Coordinates of N, CA and C in Angstrom, one line a residue:
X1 N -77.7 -150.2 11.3 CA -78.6 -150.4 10.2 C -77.8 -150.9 9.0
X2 N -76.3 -150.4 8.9 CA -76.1 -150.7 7.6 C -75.6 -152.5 7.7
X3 N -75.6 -153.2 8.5 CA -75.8 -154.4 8.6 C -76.6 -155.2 7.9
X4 N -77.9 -154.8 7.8 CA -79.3 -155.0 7.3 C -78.8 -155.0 5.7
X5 N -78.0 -154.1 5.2 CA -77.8 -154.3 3.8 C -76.7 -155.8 3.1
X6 N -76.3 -156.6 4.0 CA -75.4 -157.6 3.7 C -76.7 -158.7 3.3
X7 N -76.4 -159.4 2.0 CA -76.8 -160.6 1.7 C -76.0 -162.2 1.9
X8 N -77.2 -163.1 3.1 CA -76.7 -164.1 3.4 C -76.9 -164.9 2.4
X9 N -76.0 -165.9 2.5 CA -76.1 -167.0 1.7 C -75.6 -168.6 2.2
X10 N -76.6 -169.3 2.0 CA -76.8 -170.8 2.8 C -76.2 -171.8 1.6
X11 N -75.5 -172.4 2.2 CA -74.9 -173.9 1.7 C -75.4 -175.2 2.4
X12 N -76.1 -175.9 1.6 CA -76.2 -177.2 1.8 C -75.3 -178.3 1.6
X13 N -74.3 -179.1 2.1 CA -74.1 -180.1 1.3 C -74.4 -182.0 1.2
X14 N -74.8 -182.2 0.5 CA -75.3 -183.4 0.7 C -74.8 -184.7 -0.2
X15 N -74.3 -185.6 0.7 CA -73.5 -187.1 -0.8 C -74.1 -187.8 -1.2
X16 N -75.2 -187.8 -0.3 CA -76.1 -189.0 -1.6 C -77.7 -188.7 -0.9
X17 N -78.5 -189.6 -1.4 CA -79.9 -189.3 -1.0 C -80.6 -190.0 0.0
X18 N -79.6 -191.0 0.6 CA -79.7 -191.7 2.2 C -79.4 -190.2 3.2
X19 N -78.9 -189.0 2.0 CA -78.2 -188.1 2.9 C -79.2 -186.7 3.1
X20 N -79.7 -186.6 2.1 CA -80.5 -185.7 1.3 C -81.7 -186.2 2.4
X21 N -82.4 -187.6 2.4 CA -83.6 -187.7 3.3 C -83.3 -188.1 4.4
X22 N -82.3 -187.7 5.1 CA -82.4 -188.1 6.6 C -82.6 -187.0 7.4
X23 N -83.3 -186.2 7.5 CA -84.0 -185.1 7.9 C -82.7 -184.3 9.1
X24 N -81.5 -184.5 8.3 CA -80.6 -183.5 9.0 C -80.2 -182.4 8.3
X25 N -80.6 -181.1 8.3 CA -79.9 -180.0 7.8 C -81.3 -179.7 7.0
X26 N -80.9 -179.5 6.0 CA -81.7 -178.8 5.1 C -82.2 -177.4 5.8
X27 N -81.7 -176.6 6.3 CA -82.6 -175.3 6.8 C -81.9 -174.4 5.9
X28 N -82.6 -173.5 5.2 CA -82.4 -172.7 4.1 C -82.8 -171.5 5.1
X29 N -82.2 -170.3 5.2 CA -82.6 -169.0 5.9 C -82.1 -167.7 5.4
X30 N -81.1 -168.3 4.2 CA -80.9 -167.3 3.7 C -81.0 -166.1 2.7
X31 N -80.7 -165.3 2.0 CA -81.3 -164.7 1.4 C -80.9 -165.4 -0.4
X32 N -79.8 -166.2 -0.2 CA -79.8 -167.2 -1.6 C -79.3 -168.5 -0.7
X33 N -80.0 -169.3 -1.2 CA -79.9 -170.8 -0.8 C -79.6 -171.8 -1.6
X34 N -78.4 -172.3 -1.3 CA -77.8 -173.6 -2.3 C -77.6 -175.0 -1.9
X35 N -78.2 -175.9 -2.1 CA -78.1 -177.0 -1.9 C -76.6 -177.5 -3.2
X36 N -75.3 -178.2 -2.5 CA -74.2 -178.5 -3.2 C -74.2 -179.8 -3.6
X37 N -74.4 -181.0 -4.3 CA -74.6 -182.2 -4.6 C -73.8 -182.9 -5.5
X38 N -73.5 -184.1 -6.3 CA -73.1 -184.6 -7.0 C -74.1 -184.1 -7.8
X39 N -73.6 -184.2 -9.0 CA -74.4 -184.2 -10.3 C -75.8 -185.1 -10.6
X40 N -74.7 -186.7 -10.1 CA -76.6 -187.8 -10.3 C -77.1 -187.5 -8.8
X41 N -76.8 -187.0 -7.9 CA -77.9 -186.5 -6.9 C -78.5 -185.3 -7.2
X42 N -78.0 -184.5 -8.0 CA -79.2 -183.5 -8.2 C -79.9 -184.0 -9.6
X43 N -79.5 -184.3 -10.3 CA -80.4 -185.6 -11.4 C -81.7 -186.1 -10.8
X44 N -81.3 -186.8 -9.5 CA -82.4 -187.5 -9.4 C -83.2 -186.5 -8.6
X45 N -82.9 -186.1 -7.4 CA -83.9 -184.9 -6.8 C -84.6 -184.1 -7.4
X46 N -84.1 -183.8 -8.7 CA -85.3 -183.0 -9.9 C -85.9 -184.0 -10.6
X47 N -85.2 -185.0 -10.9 CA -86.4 -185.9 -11.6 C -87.2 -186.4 -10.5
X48 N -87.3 -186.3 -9.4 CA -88.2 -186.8 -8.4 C -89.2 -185.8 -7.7
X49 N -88.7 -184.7 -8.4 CA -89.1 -183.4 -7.9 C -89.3 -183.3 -6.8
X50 N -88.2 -183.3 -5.8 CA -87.6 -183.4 -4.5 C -86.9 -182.2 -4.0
X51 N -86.9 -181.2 -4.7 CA -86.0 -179.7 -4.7 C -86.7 -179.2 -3.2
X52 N -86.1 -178.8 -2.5 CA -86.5 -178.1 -1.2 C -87.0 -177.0 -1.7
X53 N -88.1 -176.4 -1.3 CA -88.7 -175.1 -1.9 C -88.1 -174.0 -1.8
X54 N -87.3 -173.6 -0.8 CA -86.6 -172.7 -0.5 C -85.4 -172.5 -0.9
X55 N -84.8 -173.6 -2.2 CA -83.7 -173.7 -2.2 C -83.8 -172.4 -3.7
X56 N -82.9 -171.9 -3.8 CA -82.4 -171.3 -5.3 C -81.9 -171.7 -6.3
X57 N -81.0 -172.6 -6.1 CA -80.5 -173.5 -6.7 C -79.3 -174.6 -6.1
X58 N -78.9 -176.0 -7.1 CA -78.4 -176.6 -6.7 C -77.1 -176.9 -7.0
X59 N -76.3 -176.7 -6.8 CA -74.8 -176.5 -7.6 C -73.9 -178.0 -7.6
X60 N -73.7 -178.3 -8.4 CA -72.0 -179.6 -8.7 C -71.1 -179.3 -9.1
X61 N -70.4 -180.3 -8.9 CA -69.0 -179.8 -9.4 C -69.1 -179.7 -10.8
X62 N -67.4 -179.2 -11.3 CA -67.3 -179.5 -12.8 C -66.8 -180.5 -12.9
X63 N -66.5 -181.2 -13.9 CA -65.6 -182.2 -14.3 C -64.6 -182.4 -14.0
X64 N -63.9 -181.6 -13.3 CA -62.4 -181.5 -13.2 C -62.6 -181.1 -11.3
X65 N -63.5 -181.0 -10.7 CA -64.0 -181.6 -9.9 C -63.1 -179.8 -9.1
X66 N -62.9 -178.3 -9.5 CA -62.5 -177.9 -9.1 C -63.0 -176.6 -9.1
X67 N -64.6 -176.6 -9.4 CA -64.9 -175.1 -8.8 C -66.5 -176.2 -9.3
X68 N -68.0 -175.0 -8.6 CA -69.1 -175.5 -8.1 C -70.1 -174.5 -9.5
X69 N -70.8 -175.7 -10.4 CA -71.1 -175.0 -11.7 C -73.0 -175.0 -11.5
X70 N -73.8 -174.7 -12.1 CA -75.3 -174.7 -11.6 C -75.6 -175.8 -12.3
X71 N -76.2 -176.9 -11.1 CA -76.3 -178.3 -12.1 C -78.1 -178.1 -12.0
X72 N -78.9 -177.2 -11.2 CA -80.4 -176.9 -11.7 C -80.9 -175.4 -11.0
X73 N -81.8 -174.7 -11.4 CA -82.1 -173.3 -11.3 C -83.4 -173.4 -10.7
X74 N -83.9 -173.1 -10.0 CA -85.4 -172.9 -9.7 C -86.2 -171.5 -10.2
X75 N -87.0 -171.8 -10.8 CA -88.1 -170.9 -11.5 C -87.8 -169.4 -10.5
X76 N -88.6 -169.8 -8.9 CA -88.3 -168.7 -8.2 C -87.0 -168.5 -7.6
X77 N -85.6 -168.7 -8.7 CA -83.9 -168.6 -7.9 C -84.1 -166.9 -7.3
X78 N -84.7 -166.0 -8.0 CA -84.2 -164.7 -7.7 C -84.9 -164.1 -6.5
X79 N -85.4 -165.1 -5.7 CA -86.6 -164.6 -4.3 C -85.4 -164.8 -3.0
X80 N -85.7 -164.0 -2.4 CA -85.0 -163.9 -0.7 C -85.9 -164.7 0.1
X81 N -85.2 -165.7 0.8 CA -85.9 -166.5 1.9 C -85.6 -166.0 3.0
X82 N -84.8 -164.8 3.4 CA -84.6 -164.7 4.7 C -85.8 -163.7 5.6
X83 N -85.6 -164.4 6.6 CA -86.9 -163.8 7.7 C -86.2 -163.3 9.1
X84 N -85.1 -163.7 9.3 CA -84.5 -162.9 10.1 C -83.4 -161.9 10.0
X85 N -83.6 -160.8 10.3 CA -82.5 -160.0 10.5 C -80.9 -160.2 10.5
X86 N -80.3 -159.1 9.9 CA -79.0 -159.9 9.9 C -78.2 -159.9 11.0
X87 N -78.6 -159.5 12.0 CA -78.2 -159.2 13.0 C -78.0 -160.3 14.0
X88 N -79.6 -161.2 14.1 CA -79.6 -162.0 14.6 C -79.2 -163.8 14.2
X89 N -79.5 -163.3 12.5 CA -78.1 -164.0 11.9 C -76.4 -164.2 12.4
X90 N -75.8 -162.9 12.5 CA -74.9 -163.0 12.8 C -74.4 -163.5 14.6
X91 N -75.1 -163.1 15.2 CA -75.2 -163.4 16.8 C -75.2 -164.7 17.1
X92 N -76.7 -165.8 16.1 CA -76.8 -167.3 16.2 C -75.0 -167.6 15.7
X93 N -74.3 -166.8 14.8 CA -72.9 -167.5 14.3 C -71.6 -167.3 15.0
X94 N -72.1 -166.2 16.2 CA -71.4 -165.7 17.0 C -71.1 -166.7 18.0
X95 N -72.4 -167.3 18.2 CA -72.9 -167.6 19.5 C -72.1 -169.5 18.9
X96 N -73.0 -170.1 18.2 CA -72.1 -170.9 17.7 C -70.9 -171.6 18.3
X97 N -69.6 -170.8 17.4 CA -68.4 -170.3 17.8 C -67.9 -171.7 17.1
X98 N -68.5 -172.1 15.7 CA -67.7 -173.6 15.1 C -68.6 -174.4 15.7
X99 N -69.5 -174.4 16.8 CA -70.2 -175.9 17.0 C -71.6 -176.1 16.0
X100 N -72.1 -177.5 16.1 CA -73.1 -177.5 15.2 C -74.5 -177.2 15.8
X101 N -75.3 -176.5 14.7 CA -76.4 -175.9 15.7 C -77.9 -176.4 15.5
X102 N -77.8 -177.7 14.8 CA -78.7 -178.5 14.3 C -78.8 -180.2 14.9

């Protein structure tokens, strides 16, 4: 049970928006969800209002290109998307083992 108390957290990363719409990845499951982008790609996916709904927020680099700063927040950032147990979280990452599962 005390498994159930760990908070997952999902990374997206995406280079550009040939990359963003090619309907690979995007699966948000976790209980905070970040899509990682350049700065003008999350620019434009908010001015397009293109934000995945499930996302929390979207992080870029800094300037100095060496830690990941909040380049936009979503209204609902502080909601839990996860629907599965952590359990079965961790088993799909077991099970895995480094291959890709998308």
């Amino acid at each position: 049970a005390s498994v159930e108390k760990g908070c997952f957290g999902f990374y997206e990363v995406k280079s550009c928006m040939a990359d963003f719409t090619s309907g690979n990845g995007l699966t948000f499951y976790g209980d905070r969800n970040y899509l990682v982008c350049t700065k003008e790609l999350c620019d434009e996916i908010v001015w397009q209002k293109m934000v995945p709904p499930r996302v929390n927020a979207i992080l870029t680099p800094d300037s100095t290109g060496s830690k990941l700063i909040l380049g936009h927040v979503q209204s609902n950032h502080d909601l839990s998307y996860r629907r599965r147990p952590a359990s079965e979280i961790l088993w799909a990452m077991v099970k895995a083992n480094g291959k890709r599962t998308n």
